[in-house]
XYZ file of C-alpha atoms in Angstrom:
568
model
C 0.000 0.000 0.000
C 1.228 3.483 -0.858
C -0.325 6.869 -0.080
C 1.147 10.256 -0.870
C -0.320 13.693 -0.257
C 1.410 16.649 -1.916
C -0.256 20.051 -2.023
C -3.880 19.043 -2.732
C -2.973 16.016 -4.825
C -3.452 12.457 -3.626
C -1.591 9.396 -4.967
C -2.715 5.966 -3.748
C -2.590 2.280 -4.625
C -4.160 -0.906 -3.226
C -7.303 0.790 -1.876
C -10.869 -0.531 -2.074
C -13.454 1.891 -3.505
C -16.909 2.209 -1.953
C -18.620 4.425 -4.522
C -21.933 4.629 -2.667
C -20.160 6.246 0.302
C -17.543 8.257 -1.628
C -14.832 6.457 0.325
C -11.643 4.590 -0.413
C -10.582 2.022 2.176
C -7.391 0.178 3.001
C -7.327 -2.575 5.621
C -4.373 -4.723 6.571
C -4.978 -7.397 9.185
C -8.349 -7.988 10.829
C -10.667 -6.763 13.568
C -13.840 -7.817 15.353
C -16.924 -5.625 15.520
C -20.101 -6.896 17.198
C -18.490 -10.365 17.323
C -18.031 -10.478 13.519
C -14.561 -10.847 12.006
C -13.763 -8.252 9.334
C -10.883 -8.454 6.910
C -10.215 -7.177 3.404
C -12.809 -9.411 1.717
C -15.771 -8.127 3.768
C -14.684 -4.627 4.806
C -17.314 -3.025 2.537
C -20.035 -4.745 4.595
C -18.626 -3.078 7.696
C -18.695 0.458 6.283
C -22.190 0.035 4.908
C -23.348 -0.035 8.559
C -22.916 3.760 8.722
C -19.887 3.515 11.007
C -18.802 6.535 13.094
C -15.461 7.518 14.585
C -16.344 6.132 18.041
C -16.703 2.657 16.494
C -13.403 2.984 14.638
C -11.576 3.657 17.905
C -13.033 0.595 19.640
C -12.161 -2.132 17.141
C -10.574 -5.313 18.485
C -7.817 -7.062 16.547
C -4.467 -6.544 14.823
C -4.877 -4.064 11.966
C -4.163 -0.817 10.150
C -7.186 0.932 8.654
C -7.148 3.947 6.329
C -10.341 5.782 5.339
C -10.250 8.408 2.579
C -13.364 10.550 2.211
C -13.357 12.182 -1.214
C -16.255 14.455 -0.323
C -14.592 16.104 2.692
C -11.006 15.674 1.405
C -10.005 14.036 4.675
C -7.935 10.969 5.496
C -8.295 9.146 8.819
C -5.939 6.348 9.824
C -6.419 3.976 12.764
C -4.444 1.078 14.161
C -5.085 -1.382 16.982
C -4.079 -1.142 20.639
C -1.003 -3.379 20.202
C 0.423 -1.688 17.097
C 2.494 -4.625 15.845
C 1.267 -4.497 12.223
C 3.731 -2.119 10.594
C 2.544 1.170 9.126
C 5.204 3.779 8.330
C 5.089 7.479 7.579
C 7.201 10.414 6.465
C 6.117 14.022 6.772
C 7.651 17.260 5.523
C 6.355 20.766 4.808
C 5.441 19.782 1.261
C 4.350 16.135 1.418
C 3.139 13.223 3.521
C 3.934 9.620 2.561
C 2.436 6.539 4.211
C 3.076 2.871 3.404
C 3.013 -0.582 4.955
C 6.486 -1.090 3.455
C 9.169 1.148 4.962
C 11.555 0.486 2.064
C 8.965 1.787 -0.400
C 9.054 5.156 1.376
C 12.866 5.278 1.461
C 13.019 4.387 -2.244
C 10.507 7.097 -3.095
C 12.535 9.642 -1.110
C 15.769 8.268 -2.564
C 17.128 8.387 0.980
C 19.128 5.831 2.924
C 20.133 8.027 5.868
C 20.314 6.006 9.079
C 19.206 7.274 12.482
C 22.323 6.864 14.647
C 20.352 6.958 17.905
C 18.190 4.089 16.636
C 21.380 2.140 15.955
C 22.410 2.781 19.566
C 19.019 1.532 20.773
C 19.257 -1.557 18.606
C 22.687 -2.376 20.023
C 21.584 -1.772 23.592
C 18.169 -3.470 23.612
C 17.759 -5.463 20.328
C 15.015 -3.087 19.158
C 14.179 0.552 18.527
C 11.670 2.350 20.729
C 8.348 4.069 20.173
C 7.908 5.581 16.725
C 11.551 5.314 15.683
C 13.067 3.068 13.010
C 16.609 2.722 11.663
C 15.625 5.104 8.850
C 16.052 8.759 9.775
C 12.741 10.673 9.478
C 10.679 7.553 8.655
C 8.543 6.533 11.591
C 6.393 3.586 12.650
C 2.836 4.172 13.840
C 2.609 3.592 17.592
C -0.285 1.710 19.269
C -3.855 3.070 19.474
C -3.077 5.902 17.063
C -5.344 8.039 14.961
C -3.870 10.086 12.139
C -5.939 12.847 10.547
C -4.928 14.515 7.280
C -6.901 17.304 5.598
C -5.808 17.691 1.988
C -8.180 20.509 1.003
C -5.263 22.847 1.554
C -1.647 22.391 2.602
C -1.550 18.884 4.151
C -0.759 18.472 7.824
C -0.205 15.273 9.768
C -2.092 15.218 13.089
C -1.431 12.202 15.306
C -3.323 11.487 18.518
C -3.736 8.539 20.859
C -7.353 7.386 21.203
C -6.810 4.914 24.087
C -4.280 4.294 26.843
C -3.639 1.953 29.753
C -5.165 2.767 33.135
C -5.874 0.803 36.298
C -9.569 0.468 37.161
C -9.505 -1.845 40.142
C -12.479 -3.885 41.248
C -13.149 -5.221 44.729
C -13.416 -8.827 43.559
C -12.165 -11.677 45.669
C -9.410 -13.813 44.135
C -12.027 -16.474 43.347
C -14.258 -13.924 41.580
C -11.275 -12.614 39.589
C -10.398 -16.152 38.476
C -13.943 -16.885 37.353
C -14.261 -13.548 35.552
C -10.962 -14.055 33.716
C -11.940 -17.574 32.712
C -15.359 -16.458 31.446
C -13.763 -13.645 29.380
C -11.293 -16.062 27.772
C -14.075 -18.543 27.004
C -16.175 -15.735 25.502
C -13.249 -14.687 23.284
C -12.777 -18.274 22.088
C -16.488 -18.610 21.308
C -16.204 -15.462 19.176
C -13.238 -17.009 17.354
C -15.072 -20.298 16.924
C -18.121 -18.594 15.416
C -16.006 -16.872 12.736
C -13.451 -19.589 11.984
C -15.961 -22.455 11.689
C -14.088 -25.606 10.639
C -11.033 -23.903 9.110
C -7.625 -25.093 10.242
C -5.985 -23.251 13.125
C -2.259 -23.412 13.925
C -0.793 -22.916 17.395
C 2.882 -22.477 18.288
C 3.123 -24.909 21.202
C 6.022 -24.534 23.627
C 6.689 -25.937 27.078
C 5.465 -22.790 28.873
C 2.260 -21.530 30.452
C 0.831 -19.354 27.699
C 0.644 -21.801 24.795
C -0.651 -24.481 27.216
C -3.369 -22.043 28.287
C -4.390 -21.344 24.681
C -4.241 -25.040 23.724
C -6.579 -25.800 26.629
C -8.974 -23.084 25.443
C -8.896 -24.464 21.887
C -9.614 -28.030 23.018
C -12.299 -26.897 25.469
C -14.070 -25.042 22.656
C -13.947 -27.974 20.197
C -11.439 -26.596 17.702
C -10.938 -29.973 16.038
C -9.080 -28.841 12.899
C -5.983 -27.928 14.876
C -2.289 -28.091 14.008
C 0.495 -27.406 16.500
C 4.095 -26.624 15.654
C 7.148 -26.481 17.878
C 10.759 -25.617 17.156
C 13.918 -26.214 19.135
C 16.079 -29.332 19.240
C 15.548 -32.809 20.617
C 17.075 -32.058 24.022
C 15.162 -28.882 24.777
C 12.068 -28.792 26.991
C 9.848 -27.219 24.320
C 10.244 -30.220 22.019
C 10.038 -32.955 24.677
C 7.013 -31.404 26.422
C 5.179 -30.635 23.165
C 5.704 -34.233 22.010
C 4.301 -35.517 25.288
C 1.210 -33.308 24.953
C 0.762 -34.235 21.286
C 0.875 -37.959 22.064
C -1.658 -37.724 24.902
C -4.204 -35.690 22.933
C -3.440 -37.139 19.500
C -2.688 -33.732 17.966
C -1.606 -33.011 14.408
C 1.837 -31.710 15.332
C 4.953 -30.602 13.507
C 8.381 -30.487 15.194
C 11.364 -28.583 13.854
C 13.965 -30.280 15.983
C 17.068 -30.322 13.806
C 19.651 -28.102 15.579
C 21.174 -27.274 12.207
C 18.319 -24.852 11.593
C 20.420 -22.413 13.640
C 22.809 -22.366 10.656
C 20.260 -20.148 8.910
C 21.208 -17.349 11.290
C 24.589 -17.146 9.538
C 23.402 -17.795 5.985
C 23.551 -14.473 4.095
C 20.771 -15.323 1.642
C 18.457 -16.374 4.504
C 19.314 -13.309 6.559
C 18.571 -11.078 3.571
C 14.968 -12.349 3.563
C 14.436 -11.362 7.222
C 16.200 -7.973 7.425
C 13.703 -6.275 5.032
C 10.790 -7.528 7.122
C 11.816 -6.629 10.681
C 15.452 -5.460 10.572
C 14.500 -1.764 10.722
C 13.095 -2.119 14.292
C 14.347 -5.465 15.656
C 17.251 -7.887 15.484
C 16.825 -10.487 12.795
C 17.277 -13.570 15.006
C 13.731 -12.991 16.258
C 12.281 -13.377 12.772
C 14.337 -16.285 11.441
C 12.437 -19.047 13.203
C 9.071 -17.559 12.393
C 9.996 -17.558 8.705
C 10.965 -21.255 8.887
C 7.559 -22.028 10.389
C 5.678 -19.845 7.899
C 7.216 -21.800 5.049
C 5.537 -24.916 6.479
C 2.075 -23.398 7.017
C 0.850 -22.760 3.486
C -2.403 -24.621 4.178
C -3.200 -22.643 7.362
C -4.972 -19.264 7.376
C -5.503 -18.790 11.119
C -2.577 -18.653 13.537
C -3.221 -18.583 17.270
C -0.629 -16.940 19.511
C 0.107 -18.287 22.965
C 3.102 -16.090 23.671
C 3.720 -13.629 25.167
C 0.982 -13.967 27.739
C 0.445 -12.601 31.230
C 3.015 -9.813 30.998
C 1.208 -7.573 33.481
C 1.928 -10.123 36.213
C 5.366 -11.047 34.907
C 6.726 -7.509 35.029
C 4.696 -5.621 37.616
C 5.157 -8.392 40.192
C 8.788 -7.298 40.514
C 8.270 -3.574 39.992
C 9.848 -1.227 42.534
C 6.865 0.725 43.891
C 9.219 3.400 45.310
C 10.078 4.681 41.819
C 8.906 8.291 41.580
C 10.804 9.845 38.661
C 11.625 9.118 35.027
C 15.341 8.908 35.845
C 14.785 6.259 38.523
C 12.530 4.316 36.168
C 15.135 4.449 33.378
C 17.787 3.159 35.774
C 15.432 0.362 36.878
C 14.785 -0.655 33.257
C 18.499 -0.552 32.393
C 19.277 -2.833 35.349
C 16.500 -5.250 34.410
C 17.605 -5.393 30.764
C 21.201 -6.564 30.966
C 21.008 -8.432 27.649
C 22.494 -6.299 24.931
C 25.597 -4.219 24.302
C 26.353 -1.552 26.877
C 27.292 2.060 26.200
C 31.068 1.712 26.745
C 31.230 -1.065 24.146
C 28.885 0.771 21.763
C 31.214 3.769 21.946
C 34.193 1.551 21.036
C 32.590 0.073 17.913
C 31.214 3.347 16.498
C 33.388 5.197 13.977
C 32.355 8.626 15.231
C 34.620 9.138 18.251
C 32.991 12.475 19.079
C 30.124 10.429 20.562
C 30.958 9.591 24.180
C 29.619 6.800 26.328
C 27.607 9.397 28.294
C 26.165 10.788 25.028
C 24.955 7.301 24.153
C 23.355 6.823 27.574
C 21.649 10.235 27.396
C 20.290 9.682 23.876
C 18.880 6.262 24.769
C 17.436 7.645 28.009
C 15.605 10.439 26.151
C 14.078 7.917 23.742
C 13.012 5.675 26.631
C 11.255 8.544 28.411
C 9.524 9.673 25.207
C 8.154 6.170 24.564
C 6.656 5.852 28.081
C 4.094 8.619 27.640
C 3.043 11.188 30.226
C 1.188 9.091 32.811
C 1.709 9.937 36.479
C 1.611 6.219 37.306
C 5.113 4.755 36.958
C 3.705 1.225 36.789
C 1.896 2.276 33.603
C 5.075 3.852 32.217
C 7.063 0.713 32.924
C 4.406 -1.541 31.419
C 4.218 0.663 28.304
C 7.973 0.561 27.834
C 7.921 -3.247 28.026
C 4.797 -3.772 25.925
C 5.138 -1.039 23.303
C 8.887 -1.334 22.747
C 10.278 -4.712 23.745
C 7.230 -6.820 22.953
C 5.824 -4.818 20.035
C 9.069 -4.351 18.108
C 11.128 -7.280 19.337
C 8.671 -10.177 19.711
C 5.352 -9.276 18.068
C 6.890 -7.799 14.913
C 7.814 -11.359 13.918
C 4.804 -13.131 15.403
C 2.163 -10.721 14.078
C 3.557 -8.461 11.343
C 5.394 -11.198 9.433
C 2.318 -13.446 9.550
C -0.079 -10.677 8.507
C 2.219 -9.892 5.563
C 1.677 -13.510 4.456
C -2.131 -13.000 4.609
C -2.516 -14.955 7.848
C -5.182 -14.055 10.408
C -3.385 -13.838 13.750
C -5.514 -14.333 16.858
C -4.463 -13.996 20.490
C -6.950 -14.346 23.354
C -4.305 -13.089 25.804
C -3.981 -9.843 23.800
C -7.697 -9.377 23.162
C -8.986 -5.935 24.240
C -11.442 -7.518 26.669
C -8.753 -9.545 28.430
C -6.363 -6.574 28.590
C -9.056 -4.401 30.194
C -9.753 -7.210 32.659
C -6.046 -7.419 33.623
C -5.982 -3.715 34.483
C -9.019 -4.142 36.726
C -7.200 -6.640 38.980
C -5.944 -5.723 42.453
C -2.148 -6.029 42.592
C -2.241 -9.039 44.934
C -4.232 -10.928 42.277
C -1.722 -10.453 39.453
C 1.369 -10.588 41.662
C 3.356 -13.772 41.016
C 0.812 -14.544 38.241
C -1.559 -15.896 40.913
C -4.903 -15.295 39.197
C -3.541 -16.325 35.784
C -2.090 -19.614 37.039
C -5.320 -20.398 38.861
C -7.365 -19.705 35.716
C -5.133 -22.186 33.877
C -4.858 -24.901 36.510
C -8.321 -24.757 38.102
C -10.579 -23.743 35.217
C -9.048 -24.320 31.765
C -7.046 -27.504 32.398
C -9.886 -29.290 34.173
C -12.089 -32.289 33.430
C -10.864 -34.128 30.317
C -7.904 -31.739 30.136
C -6.685 -32.386 33.676
C -3.701 -34.369 32.393
C -2.444 -31.201 30.711
C -2.221 -29.567 34.141
C 0.074 -32.333 35.418
C 2.673 -32.076 32.636
C 5.671 -29.984 33.634
C 6.282 -26.445 32.383
C 9.768 -26.193 30.843
C 12.418 -25.223 33.418
C 9.728 -24.161 35.914
C 8.829 -27.776 36.625
C 5.512 -29.300 37.720
C 2.563 -27.389 39.152
C -0.165 -28.772 41.402
C -3.393 -27.557 42.993
C -2.535 -27.015 46.651
C -4.429 -24.878 49.179
C -6.730 -23.769 46.358
C -3.809 -22.392 44.298
C -2.132 -23.820 41.177
C 1.476 -23.495 42.298
C 4.940 -25.047 41.741
C 5.521 -28.410 43.344
C 9.015 -27.328 44.398
C 8.886 -23.894 46.021
C 12.064 -24.018 48.107
C 14.563 -21.571 46.577
C 17.634 -23.511 47.752
C 16.366 -26.724 46.143
C 15.664 -24.848 42.901
C 19.190 -23.402 42.994
C 20.688 -26.864 43.487
C 18.706 -28.220 40.517
C 19.934 -25.295 38.392
C 23.536 -25.955 39.463
C 23.170 -29.662 38.644
C 21.846 -28.795 35.174
C 24.859 -26.555 34.547
C 27.338 -29.231 35.686
C 25.708 -31.999 33.625
C 25.331 -29.811 30.540
C 21.552 -29.948 30.695
C 21.472 -26.173 31.149
C 23.140 -25.633 27.775
C 21.296 -28.432 25.993
C 17.962 -27.042 27.100
C 18.621 -23.697 25.408
C 16.132 -23.202 22.599
C 18.878 -21.686 20.442
C 21.971 -23.907 20.992
C 24.384 -21.512 19.298
C 27.286 -22.395 21.580
C 26.941 -26.117 20.841
C 26.739 -25.306 17.146
C 29.914 -23.233 17.356
C 31.800 -25.986 19.175
C 31.018 -28.621 16.542
C 33.269 -26.857 14.077
C 34.715 -23.708 15.585
C 36.734 -22.609 12.555
C 33.808 -23.057 10.176
C 31.458 -21.231 12.557
C 33.798 -18.267 12.938
C 34.312 -18.121 9.174
C 30.557 -17.852 8.606
C 30.377 -14.879 10.960
C 33.430 -13.336 9.318
C 31.767 -13.669 5.901
C 28.627 -11.942 7.188
C 30.513 -8.891 8.439
C 32.647 -8.548 5.327
C 30.847 -5.293 4.481
C 31.625 -1.606 4.181
C 30.216 0.439 7.035
C 29.789 4.189 7.493
C 28.821 3.741 11.138
C 30.952 0.950 12.598
C 34.672 0.549 13.151
C 34.788 -2.983 11.785
C 38.128 -3.811 13.399
C 36.653 -3.078 16.821
C 33.493 -5.002 15.902
C 35.579 -8.074 15.045
C 37.363 -7.859 18.392
C 34.038 -7.728 20.262
C 32.666 -10.642 18.254
C 35.807 -12.747 18.797
C 35.632 -12.033 22.516
C 31.999 -13.211 22.772
C 31.924 -16.219 20.434
C 32.824 -18.665 23.219
C 29.994 -17.580 25.507
C 26.358 -18.685 25.345
C 25.182 -15.265 26.534
C 27.684 -13.381 24.410
C 26.753 -15.289 21.250
C 23.016 -14.907 21.648
C 23.098 -11.244 22.523
C 26.336 -9.374 21.811
C 27.242 -11.233 18.590
C 23.709 -11.571 17.183
C 22.797 -7.964 18.028
C 26.001 -6.621 16.440
C 25.346 -8.713 13.323
C 21.777 -7.390 13.128
C 22.797 -3.738 13.287
C 25.649 -4.179 10.775
C 23.580 -6.152 8.268
C 20.628 -3.761 8.583
C 22.961 -0.863 7.796
C 24.379 -2.787 4.841
C 20.857 -3.476 3.538
C 19.865 0.198 3.831
C 23.133 1.492 2.347
C 22.723 -0.683 -0.719
C 19.153 0.531 -1.261
C 17.795 -2.982 -1.582
């Protein structure tokens, strides 16, 4: 899709005309309205209902929607509350350009200028924040946005946020909260069931809580045309647990368990298929595995997400309630996000030596604060930074945007508007330590014929049991857990269980592995001192943590720059 407004002239492609309403419509993705699923093939039916702006800001799904009214010469653009489906824009005094393909905008502008602060963010966190991309002056639409453009005169881009997070606590007991959450999830699944009918649904099944929760909901609601898929390697928990579940419930399951699939991470031709899709906001490792799975799902239209799930409980359970300033919150986030390349090392590998380590910290800090919004509640700011930066650009860009670009309908009960609103109504002692969520899973979803699912262990977290009316870990003692972790490290189980066994792969043929990395970074860079980059990579190639984060993040930033520089 391409839209350009210059003076009073409008250039568009890939829009649907509704002549009776004098409108042109573009929809990417899907949404629910009055329990009906709307996508490109029935969007005209939706607008023939005489839809108003208040309806357009309450849609539930993963989508970008553009409405051009020829009569009023106005353009209105809306996206969903998650904002993972990419929509990009450029605005100057003379023109506005909008596209679902960021490279189409850069090509039109004949510009390949890279935003150096975005490069710093990518190196530090694996993703860019808020509206920023690696392209200077080309931005990504943030969640719950409405753009208004009036092209009767000189066009102006007006962006507002139509919805935001807020706590609206109820006085429910823990039991009432569990029942309410369960009923909401069942209602969401019934809505899905009504619209999907007997079409095939695919679920990425891991060894964790979230995909188990969604699998239970699917089975409880009689989704019989179901396919699960799991990737990893034969030693990792995800594969062994998913196989156990598949055997018990006789599921149609696909397992990508050949550890050699990790080789794709260092295959230039494979990497070059991922960088254009997510490399402008996230590191490419996140998209590689999703692409492998997509190639095997040609016969599936509907993809159900089970991850990430209960992030409100995951992150706010450990939030420091004493935080009372942006600076303290930034420091808290930096300490919690140790994965990535730190400012001293970033300064070493940049060519521009006028940029100090403190400059890098300050630039990243300013971006972090901008992306958190202006709430007075620092829990909200922290949640927004996690959800709208880390999850939106790092995880959901591959899980949602890449799938939507392949014409898949992506559904996620744990990200449904109704369930999100429910989460923010919970008292803190209900979401702390995931209590209400685990009880919904163990006591309500995985009950009756699905009780056996509740007894299967959850990856490294072990087995959970109903005890004292709570679904909780069988082994709670911290010292025992620490001893088990130490044993796994000594026996090698710790390394084998890693979903991405890069260190094992490197040790099979160290020289060959290092040569592949060397071939990848054999590029000309305007930003990086490649000699320093090679030193950092050599230093981290023998470490599991260093490989997965320092090496892979450096490769992502370098190869993204190379892609942009070559105007591909």
